[in-house]
Amino acid sequence: RKISPIIRSPREATAKLRENQISFLLQRNNGVWRYDSNQLGSNYPIEDMKSEEISPLGDRLFFGVYDGHSGWNTSKLLSKKLIPKVEEHLDKAIKGYGEYSYLIPNKQELTKKAIENAFVELDEDIIIHSINRLLNTSSQESDGLSYINESLLSAFAGSCAIMAYIDTIDKDLYIACTGDSRAVLGVKEDTVNGEKKWKAVALSEDQTGRNEKEIKRINEEHPGEEGNIISNGRLFGGLEPSRSFGDSKYKWNMKMQDAVFSKFFKIRRGLAGGSRNKTPPYLTARPEVTHHKLTETDKFLVIATDGLWDELSNEEVVELVGKFLDGKRDIVDEEKNNFPVLKDDKEKAFTFIDENASTHLIRNALGGAKQDLLCALLSLPSPISRRFRDDVTVTVVFFG
């Protein structure tokens, strides 16, 4: 348990919110001019991770956020290895075309497949290949306790992932989603009376046990087990995301479980779901990959873990960043300023005092202009804070 200092003033709240923020200006005329990012932990240590990668020529940009659960180990591994793995698969897919990549037939489908394969291959490394290496290595030949711990804990813990890949030459945006993090595009459109209006375009779909498409997919993969797998919107009543990296107890069979636990722990761990777990794996890291052709009306992209989306709707997020871009700097009462109506009819008071768009979103997700609420939420120690707020990681990419 971490004892958090009491946040007693708006100044202290702002300092805490801004501890991890970054803002990066790109000095290339490639269609992306800036990105902002920030994280705020609720778990201790934080289980969310993130990563960014910009190619030397600036023609390929990658942004990823990773929502860990049951520990930080899997999300930490993804922050180091997922983007390089995707780059490796993309390079293989377009090898030989060089600067003539625009001539590649079915380039969009080829790219989507390369990203998909990279996600799956990395998860296989986590839950199969690295573990098999441990099982097939004697203690005398082991690479050491730290390697064993890293491999096992990355397989035991789990993580969602959402990654944005931007091909600035062809103006292609790809979103790969495994789990329930989300990507939303901010579009500025003309209205019939000539005014500009912000529009939210979802580029991913939450993959959870409440998503009917996901339930159908899982049931089709395990015929005869319908009704036994998803319980209360969760996998075997436990895990909410229906796709993830790691989470070996939903993927290993009993033989693999016994081999691992008899060698390293001298105890036996049961399968997730107990007797209902008949034909693992029940989880996959295979992402849904979507493509969007960027246009002049596309102004920004927000990718974030569910700690943000649990508190703000897609429309609220786009309005908040849109008004941030428009230069608004004051307090906004939602009901009086054409913000989208909340599902639960809670009143919110949004505020515009941050220079970093990600910090701006996190602040408004946790109370905004309601300073007492914000200070109270930031003062809660872990793990008590998890009853009221989740880890949250936000990256905002600006186009133009």
Tab-separated table of C-alpha atoms in Angstrom:
chain	number	residue	atom	x	y	z
A	1	ARG	CA	0.000	0.000	0.000
A	2	LYS	CA	1.264	3.478	-0.875
A	3	ILE	CA	0.438	6.386	1.429
A	4	SER	CA	-0.441	9.340	-0.805
A	5	PRO	CA	0.057	12.890	0.458
A	6	ILE	CA	-3.157	14.792	1.045
A	7	ILE	CA	-3.833	17.156	-1.853
A	8	ARG	CA	-5.045	20.326	-0.142
A	9	SER	CA	-5.048	22.939	-2.896
A	10	PRO	CA	-5.629	23.351	-6.645
A	11	ARG	CA	-1.914	24.088	-7.014
A	12	GLU	CA	-0.978	20.748	-5.438
A	13	ALA	CA	-3.553	18.967	-7.609
A	14	THR	CA	-2.097	20.539	-10.729
A	15	ALA	CA	1.433	19.554	-9.727
A	16	LYS	CA	0.369	15.931	-9.263
A	17	LEU	CA	-1.541	15.859	-12.552
A	18	ARG	CA	1.457	17.219	-14.458
A	19	GLU	CA	4.139	14.954	-12.957
A	20	ASN	CA	4.317	12.615	-15.964
A	21	GLN	CA	3.140	14.808	-18.836
A	22	ILE	CA	5.153	15.230	-22.015
A	23	SER	CA	4.570	17.314	-25.115
A	24	PHE	CA	6.613	16.798	-28.263
A	25	LEU	CA	6.730	19.089	-31.307
A	26	LEU	CA	7.697	17.447	-34.595
A	27	GLN	CA	9.982	19.529	-36.768
A	28	ARG	CA	8.945	17.806	-39.987
A	29	ASN	CA	6.205	18.726	-42.421
A	30	ASN	CA	4.679	15.254	-42.415
A	31	GLY	CA	1.088	15.818	-41.362
A	32	VAL	CA	1.684	15.320	-37.620
A	33	TRP	CA	2.890	18.417	-35.796
A	34	ARG	CA	2.660	17.467	-32.126
A	35	TYR	CA	1.714	14.845	-29.606
A	36	ASP	CA	0.904	15.126	-25.904
A	37	SER	CA	0.913	12.270	-23.420
A	38	ASN	CA	0.358	11.725	-19.712
A	39	GLN	CA	-0.287	9.039	-17.102
A	40	LEU	CA	-1.845	9.052	-13.657
A	41	GLY	CA	-1.610	5.986	-11.465
A	42	SER	CA	-4.212	4.558	-9.135
A	43	ASN	CA	-2.550	1.169	-8.640
A	44	TYR	CA	0.860	1.193	-6.988
A	45	PRO	CA	2.923	0.681	-8.960
A	46	ILE	CA	0.936	1.874	-11.960
A	47	GLU	CA	-0.094	-0.960	-14.286
A	48	ASP	CA	-0.563	1.236	-17.388
A	49	MET	CA	2.370	1.726	-19.765
A	50	LYS	CA	2.892	3.555	-23.059
A	51	SER	CA	5.380	3.932	-25.883
A	52	GLU	CA	6.032	6.080	-28.938
A	53	GLU	CA	8.300	5.648	-31.944
A	54	ILE	CA	9.047	8.040	-34.821
A	55	SER	CA	11.104	6.764	-37.738
A	56	PRO	CA	14.283	8.701	-38.611
A	57	LEU	CA	12.630	10.089	-41.747
A	58	GLY	CA	9.399	10.844	-39.942
A	59	ASP	CA	7.356	8.823	-42.428
A	60	ARG	CA	6.210	6.227	-39.870
A	61	LEU	CA	4.873	7.065	-36.428
A	62	PHE	CA	3.714	4.646	-33.740
A	63	PHE	CA	1.847	5.371	-30.515
A	64	GLY	CA	0.792	2.701	-28.039
A	65	VAL	CA	-0.927	2.532	-24.660
A	66	TYR	CA	-1.085	-0.653	-22.620
A	67	ASP	CA	-3.568	-1.288	-19.819
A	68	GLY	CA	-2.100	-3.913	-17.509
A	69	HIS	CA	-3.979	-6.018	-14.991
A	70	SER	CA	-2.866	-8.451	-12.280
A	71	GLY	CA	0.429	-6.588	-12.282
A	72	TRP	CA	2.516	-4.335	-14.503
A	73	ASN	CA	4.794	-6.978	-16.003
A	74	THR	CA	2.958	-7.658	-19.265
A	75	SER	CA	2.240	-4.021	-20.041
A	76	LYS	CA	5.879	-3.131	-19.342
A	77	LEU	CA	7.027	-5.803	-21.773
A	78	LEU	CA	4.616	-4.503	-24.425
A	79	SER	CA	5.931	-0.969	-24.005
A	80	LYS	CA	9.389	-2.250	-24.914
A	81	LYS	CA	8.633	-4.880	-27.543
A	82	LEU	CA	5.306	-4.372	-29.328
A	83	ILE	CA	6.208	-1.461	-31.612
A	84	PRO	CA	9.566	-3.022	-32.634
A	85	LYS	CA	7.734	-6.285	-33.362
A	86	VAL	CA	5.213	-4.454	-35.552
A	87	GLU	CA	8.002	-2.599	-37.363
A	88	GLU	CA	9.730	-5.917	-38.013
A	89	HIS	CA	6.598	-7.402	-39.580
A	90	LEU	CA	5.885	-4.269	-41.623
A	91	ASP	CA	9.435	-4.286	-42.981
A	92	LYS	CA	9.063	-7.921	-44.030
A	93	ALA	CA	5.729	-7.209	-45.701
A	94	ILE	CA	6.986	-4.357	-47.879
A	95	LYS	CA	10.588	-5.490	-48.298
A	96	GLY	CA	11.842	-4.833	-51.806
A	97	TYR	CA	9.469	-1.989	-52.635
A	98	GLY	CA	11.481	0.761	-50.929
A	99	GLU	CA	10.289	4.237	-51.912
A	100	TYR	CA	7.770	2.650	-54.288
A	101	SER	CA	5.646	1.289	-51.466
A	102	TYR	CA	2.634	3.020	-52.992
A	103	LEU	CA	2.795	0.417	-55.781
A	104	ILE	CA	2.241	-2.483	-53.392
A	105	PRO	CA	-0.976	-4.288	-54.332
A	106	ASN	CA	-3.523	-4.424	-51.507
A	107	LYS	CA	-1.151	-2.443	-49.302
A	108	GLN	CA	-3.790	-1.675	-46.693
A	109	GLU	CA	-4.739	-5.325	-46.224
A	110	LEU	CA	-1.079	-6.339	-46.233
A	111	THR	CA	-0.335	-3.769	-43.542
A	112	LYS	CA	-3.290	-4.806	-41.396
A	113	LYS	CA	-2.238	-8.453	-41.617
A	114	ALA	CA	1.360	-7.612	-40.704
A	115	ILE	CA	0.224	-5.734	-37.592
A	116	GLU	CA	-2.137	-8.543	-36.635
A	117	ASN	CA	0.593	-11.160	-37.003
A	118	ALA	CA	3.008	-9.075	-34.921
A	119	PHE	CA	0.567	-8.920	-32.016
A	120	VAL	CA	-0.084	-12.663	-32.123
A	121	GLU	CA	3.601	-13.554	-32.426
A	122	LEU	CA	4.569	-11.422	-29.439
A	123	ASP	CA	1.866	-13.002	-27.293
A	124	GLU	CA	3.073	-16.457	-28.318
A	125	ASP	CA	6.557	-15.405	-27.222
A	126	ILE	CA	5.134	-14.367	-23.842
A	127	ILE	CA	2.956	-17.358	-23.001
A	128	ILE	CA	4.515	-20.212	-24.995
A	129	HIS	CA	8.062	-19.818	-26.301
A	130	SER	CA	9.656	-18.058	-23.318
A	131	ILE	CA	7.999	-20.521	-20.923
A	132	ASN	CA	9.083	-23.532	-22.964
A	133	ARG	CA	12.656	-22.246	-22.840
A	134	LEU	CA	12.407	-22.136	-19.050
A	135	LEU	CA	10.926	-25.622	-18.858
A	136	ASN	CA	13.606	-27.053	-21.135
A	137	THR	CA	16.485	-25.423	-19.260
A	138	SER	CA	18.051	-26.948	-16.177
A	139	SER	CA	18.574	-24.746	-13.140
A	140	GLN	CA	22.330	-24.837	-13.802
A	141	GLU	CA	21.814	-23.539	-17.337
A	142	SER	CA	19.277	-20.896	-16.323
A	143	ASP	CA	19.832	-17.281	-17.327
A	144	GLY	CA	19.206	-16.308	-13.731
A	145	LEU	CA	16.373	-15.646	-11.356
A	146	SER	CA	15.537	-12.243	-12.851
A	147	TYR	CA	14.947	-13.775	-16.290
A	148	ILE	CA	12.760	-16.505	-14.783
A	149	ASN	CA	10.756	-13.933	-12.841
A	150	GLU	CA	10.352	-11.658	-15.847
A	151	SER	CA	9.179	-14.479	-18.103
A	152	LEU	CA	6.774	-16.011	-15.602
A	153	LEU	CA	5.284	-12.744	-14.369
A	154	SER	CA	4.760	-11.472	-17.922
A	155	ALA	CA	2.795	-14.654	-18.644
A	156	PHE	CA	0.840	-14.571	-15.372
A	157	ALA	CA	-0.172	-10.905	-15.601
A	158	GLY	CA	-2.077	-9.509	-18.563
A	159	SER	CA	-2.515	-6.383	-20.623
A	160	CYS	CA	-4.757	-4.798	-23.194
A	161	ALA	CA	-3.084	-2.851	-25.996
A	162	ILE	CA	-4.071	-0.209	-28.483
A	163	MET	CA	-1.605	1.024	-31.071
A	164	ALA	CA	-1.812	3.725	-33.719
A	165	TYR	CA	0.408	3.458	-36.789
A	166	ILE	CA	0.546	6.507	-39.065
A	167	ASP	CA	1.962	6.233	-42.583
A	168	THR	CA	2.537	9.918	-43.306
A	169	ILE	CA	3.448	9.374	-46.965
A	170	ASP	CA	0.158	7.743	-47.905
A	171	LYS	CA	-1.860	9.502	-45.147
A	172	ASP	CA	-2.937	6.142	-43.737
A	173	LEU	CA	-3.902	5.676	-40.102
A	174	TYR	CA	-4.129	2.157	-38.688
A	175	ILE	CA	-5.518	1.331	-35.252
A	176	ALA	CA	-4.858	-2.079	-33.705
A	177	CYS	CA	-6.912	-2.904	-30.623
A	178	THR	CA	-6.611	-5.846	-28.260
A	179	GLY	CA	-8.914	-5.355	-25.274
A	180	ASP	CA	-10.890	-2.365	-24.060
A	181	SER	CA	-8.629	0.628	-24.555
A	182	ARG	CA	-9.986	2.975	-27.206
A	183	ALA	CA	-9.052	5.234	-30.129
A	184	VAL	CA	-11.214	8.199	-31.143
A	185	LEU	CA	-10.647	10.667	-33.969
A	186	GLY	CA	-11.500	14.353	-33.631
A	187	VAL	CA	-12.968	15.702	-36.881
A	188	LYS	CA	-13.878	19.329	-37.578
A	189	GLU	CA	-16.761	19.497	-40.034
A	190	ASP	CA	-18.689	22.266	-41.751
A	191	THR	CA	-22.343	22.580	-40.781
A	192	VAL	CA	-25.191	23.633	-43.079
A	193	ASN	CA	-24.985	27.208	-41.792
A	194	GLY	CA	-21.257	27.414	-42.487
A	195	GLU	CA	-20.095	26.995	-38.908
A	196	LYS	CA	-17.531	24.441	-37.741
A	197	LYS	CA	-18.540	21.544	-35.522
A	198	TRP	CA	-16.495	18.894	-33.742
A	199	LYS	CA	-17.363	15.269	-34.427
A	200	ALA	CA	-16.124	12.131	-32.642
A	201	VAL	CA	-15.308	9.116	-34.816
A	202	ALA	CA	-14.572	5.868	-32.971
A	203	LEU	CA	-11.761	3.898	-34.625
A	204	SER	CA	-11.914	0.923	-32.270
A	205	GLU	CA	-14.521	-1.129	-30.481
A	206	ASP	CA	-14.226	-2.238	-26.858
A	207	GLN	CA	-13.587	-5.981	-26.688
A	208	THR	CA	-15.280	-7.153	-23.501
A	209	GLY	CA	-17.682	-9.814	-22.304
A	210	ARG	CA	-20.526	-7.344	-22.893
A	211	ASN	CA	-19.795	-6.973	-26.603
A	212	GLU	CA	-22.230	-9.218	-28.494
A	213	LYS	CA	-19.778	-9.721	-31.366
A	214	GLU	CA	-17.125	-10.895	-28.944
A	215	ILE	CA	-19.546	-13.251	-27.196
A	216	LYS	CA	-20.509	-14.722	-30.575
A	217	ARG	CA	-16.845	-15.143	-31.578
A	218	ILE	CA	-15.929	-16.897	-28.335
A	219	ASN	CA	-18.941	-19.216	-28.471
A	220	GLU	CA	-18.143	-20.165	-32.078
A	221	GLU	CA	-14.558	-20.979	-31.078
A	222	HIS	CA	-15.836	-23.252	-28.277
A	223	PRO	CA	-18.938	-25.046	-29.595
A	224	GLY	CA	-21.043	-26.744	-26.968
A	225	GLU	CA	-19.819	-24.430	-24.206
A	226	GLU	CA	-22.235	-21.582	-24.856
A	227	GLY	CA	-23.476	-20.059	-21.630
A	228	ASN	CA	-20.573	-21.418	-19.594
A	229	ILE	CA	-17.825	-19.020	-20.681
A	230	ILE	CA	-19.167	-15.481	-20.243
A	231	SER	CA	-20.656	-14.693	-16.838
A	232	ASN	CA	-21.750	-11.192	-15.778
A	233	GLY	CA	-19.986	-9.724	-18.791
A	234	ARG	CA	-16.668	-11.313	-17.851
A	235	LEU	CA	-14.673	-14.329	-18.959
A	236	PHE	CA	-15.593	-17.054	-16.437
A	237	GLY	CA	-16.916	-14.211	-14.290
A	238	GLY	CA	-13.404	-12.827	-13.794
A	239	LEU	CA	-11.693	-11.016	-16.654
A	240	GLU	CA	-13.537	-8.151	-18.352
A	241	PRO	CA	-11.493	-7.788	-21.580
A	242	SER	CA	-12.215	-10.572	-24.061
A	243	ARG	CA	-8.788	-10.182	-25.705
A	244	SER	CA	-5.453	-9.559	-24.042
A	245	PHE	CA	-1.754	-10.336	-23.927
A	246	GLY	CA	-0.493	-12.695	-21.231
A	247	ASP	CA	-3.210	-13.981	-18.872
A	248	SER	CA	-1.851	-17.513	-19.147
A	249	LYS	CA	-4.455	-19.029	-16.834
A	250	TYR	CA	-7.026	-18.442	-19.588
A	251	LYS	CA	-4.725	-19.816	-22.310
A	252	TRP	CA	-2.641	-22.687	-20.943
A	253	ASN	CA	-3.982	-26.212	-20.731
A	254	MET	CA	-3.643	-28.231	-17.525
A	255	LYS	CA	-0.488	-29.962	-18.739
A	256	MET	CA	1.311	-26.644	-19.201
A	257	GLN	CA	0.009	-25.301	-15.891
A	258	ASP	CA	1.238	-28.367	-14.020
A	259	ALA	CA	4.633	-28.289	-15.737
A	260	VAL	CA	5.227	-24.656	-14.785
A	261	PHE	CA	3.975	-24.857	-11.230
A	262	SER	CA	5.639	-28.153	-10.377
A	263	LYS	CA	9.023	-26.853	-11.543
A	264	PHE	CA	8.975	-23.343	-10.137
A	265	PHE	CA	6.442	-23.271	-7.312
A	266	LYS	CA	5.908	-26.842	-6.061
A	267	ILE	CA	2.187	-26.137	-5.904
A	268	ARG	CA	-0.677	-26.624	-8.307
A	269	ARG	CA	-2.719	-23.772	-9.723
A	270	GLY	CA	-6.115	-24.490	-11.218
A	271	LEU	CA	-7.351	-23.272	-14.556
A	272	ALA	CA	-9.433	-20.111	-14.740
A	273	GLY	CA	-13.077	-21.125	-14.653
A	274	GLY	CA	-12.361	-24.437	-12.957
A	275	SER	CA	-14.380	-27.287	-14.460
A	276	ARG	CA	-15.832	-24.934	-17.082
A	277	ASN	CA	-12.378	-24.532	-18.624
A	278	LYS	CA	-12.447	-27.400	-21.120
A	279	THR	CA	-10.873	-26.208	-24.390
A	280	PRO	CA	-8.325	-23.437	-23.770
A	281	PRO	CA	-7.235	-20.952	-24.958
A	282	TYR	CA	-10.230	-18.736	-24.252
A	283	LEU	CA	-8.320	-15.507	-24.806
A	284	THR	CA	-6.479	-14.167	-27.829
A	285	ALA	CA	-4.173	-11.211	-28.379
A	286	ARG	CA	-5.201	-11.040	-32.041
A	287	PRO	CA	-6.234	-7.415	-32.598
A	288	GLU	CA	-8.979	-5.851	-34.617
A	289	VAL	CA	-7.140	-3.593	-37.066
A	290	THR	CA	-8.972	-0.690	-38.685
A	291	HIS	CA	-7.823	1.709	-41.392
A	292	HIS	CA	-8.664	5.364	-41.904
A	293	LYS	CA	-7.489	7.621	-44.734
A	294	LEU	CA	-6.532	10.937	-43.162
A	295	THR	CA	-8.052	14.122	-44.602
A	296	GLU	CA	-7.819	17.829	-43.815
A	297	THR	CA	-10.855	17.618	-41.524
A	298	ASP	CA	-9.103	15.113	-39.230
A	299	LYS	CA	-7.516	17.240	-36.515
A	300	PHE	CA	-6.435	14.888	-33.729
A	301	LEU	CA	-6.431	11.327	-32.424
A	302	VAL	CA	-6.935	10.286	-28.805
A	303	ILE	CA	-5.822	6.841	-27.648
A	304	ALA	CA	-6.339	6.017	-23.999
A	305	THR	CA	-6.872	3.244	-21.489
A	306	ASP	CA	-10.346	2.676	-20.088
A	307	GLY	CA	-9.536	4.817	-17.058
A	308	LEU	CA	-10.427	7.776	-19.286
A	309	TRP	CA	-13.386	6.279	-21.149
A	310	ASP	CA	-15.028	5.110	-17.925
A	311	GLU	CA	-15.416	8.786	-17.001
A	312	LEU	CA	-15.827	10.606	-20.322
A	313	SER	CA	-17.722	9.733	-23.498
A	314	ASN	CA	-16.161	9.859	-26.960
A	315	GLU	CA	-18.096	13.047	-27.665
A	316	GLU	CA	-16.971	14.726	-24.450
A	317	VAL	CA	-13.340	13.874	-25.132
A	318	VAL	CA	-13.480	15.316	-28.652
A	319	GLU	CA	-15.295	18.456	-27.477
A	320	LEU	CA	-12.739	18.948	-24.713
A	321	VAL	CA	-9.744	18.614	-27.030
A	322	GLY	CA	-11.515	20.564	-29.787
A	323	LYS	CA	-12.198	23.520	-27.514
A	324	PHE	CA	-8.638	23.167	-26.196
A	325	LEU	CA	-7.418	23.614	-29.783
A	326	ASP	CA	-9.813	26.494	-30.323
A	327	GLY	CA	-8.100	28.297	-27.469
A	328	LYS	CA	-10.819	28.189	-24.840
A	329	ARG	CA	-9.536	29.073	-21.369
A	330	ASP	CA	-12.202	29.123	-18.684
A	331	ILE	CA	-14.728	27.007	-16.798
A	332	VAL	CA	-17.553	25.425	-18.759
A	333	ASP	CA	-20.844	24.253	-17.294
A	334	GLU	CA	-21.709	21.275	-19.456
A	335	GLU	CA	-25.467	21.790	-19.571
A	336	LYS	CA	-25.138	25.404	-20.707
A	337	ASN	CA	-22.536	24.906	-23.394
A	338	ASN	CA	-23.778	22.187	-25.713
A	339	PHE	CA	-21.627	19.408	-24.327
A	340	PRO	CA	-23.114	15.964	-24.957
A	341	VAL	CA	-25.674	14.782	-22.423
A	342	LEU	CA	-24.290	12.235	-19.970
A	343	LYS	CA	-25.842	8.793	-19.738
A	344	ASP	CA	-26.131	9.089	-15.960
A	345	ASP	CA	-27.227	12.744	-16.013
A	346	LYS	CA	-24.417	13.789	-13.702
A	347	GLU	CA	-23.550	17.455	-13.877
A	348	LYS	CA	-19.977	18.173	-14.835
A	349	ALA	CA	-18.015	21.390	-14.820
A	350	PHE	CA	-15.187	21.237	-17.318
A	351	THR	CA	-12.198	23.524	-17.117
A	352	PHE	CA	-9.525	24.645	-19.579
A	353	ILE	CA	-6.327	25.547	-17.729
A	354	ASP	CA	-3.754	23.017	-18.981
A	355	GLU	CA	-1.342	23.412	-21.891
A	356	ASN	CA	-1.057	19.647	-22.352
A	357	ALA	CA	-4.115	18.039	-23.972
A	358	SER	CA	-3.661	14.713	-22.173
A	359	THR	CA	-3.429	16.409	-18.780
A	360	HIS	CA	-6.483	18.467	-19.758
A	361	LEU	CA	-8.463	15.274	-20.369
A	362	ILE	CA	-7.322	13.546	-17.183
A	363	ARG	CA	-8.181	16.603	-15.090
A	364	ASN	CA	-11.681	16.809	-16.546
A	365	ALA	CA	-12.215	13.068	-16.112
A	366	LEU	CA	-11.565	13.485	-12.383
A	367	GLY	CA	-13.753	16.460	-11.586
A	368	GLY	CA	-12.569	19.282	-13.803
A	369	ALA	CA	-13.530	22.578	-12.215
A	370	LYS	CA	-14.831	20.815	-9.097
A	371	GLN	CA	-11.633	21.365	-7.149
A	372	ASP	CA	-12.756	19.625	-3.948
A	373	LEU	CA	-13.652	16.468	-5.869
A	374	LEU	CA	-10.390	16.547	-7.824
A	375	CYS	CA	-8.294	16.983	-4.677
A	376	ALA	CA	-10.173	14.199	-2.899
A	377	LEU	CA	-9.710	11.728	-5.758
A	378	LEU	CA	-6.008	12.532	-6.029
A	379	SER	CA	-5.510	12.130	-2.266
A	380	LEU	CA	-6.814	8.574	-2.035
A	381	PRO	CA	-4.045	6.012	-1.410
A	382	SER	CA	-3.680	2.787	-3.364
A	383	PRO	CA	-5.447	0.351	-3.261
A	384	ILE	CA	-8.413	2.337	-1.875
A	385	SER	CA	-8.206	4.673	-4.877
A	386	ARG	CA	-9.123	1.787	-7.200
A	387	ARG	CA	-12.675	1.889	-5.878
A	388	PHE	CA	-13.040	5.386	-7.321
A	389	ARG	CA	-10.643	5.694	-10.256
A	390	ASP	CA	-8.451	3.517	-12.443
A	391	ASP	CA	-4.969	4.034	-13.810
A	392	VAL	CA	-5.298	6.322	-16.811
A	393	THR	CA	-2.959	6.842	-19.760
A	394	VAL	CA	-3.741	9.264	-22.584
A	395	THR	CA	-1.919	10.169	-25.794
A	396	VAL	CA	-3.229	12.889	-28.116
A	397	VAL	CA	-1.762	13.162	-31.629
A	398	PHE	CA	-2.389	16.380	-33.579
A	399	PHE	CA	-2.682	16.404	-37.371
A	400	GLY	CA	-2.063	19.361	-39.633
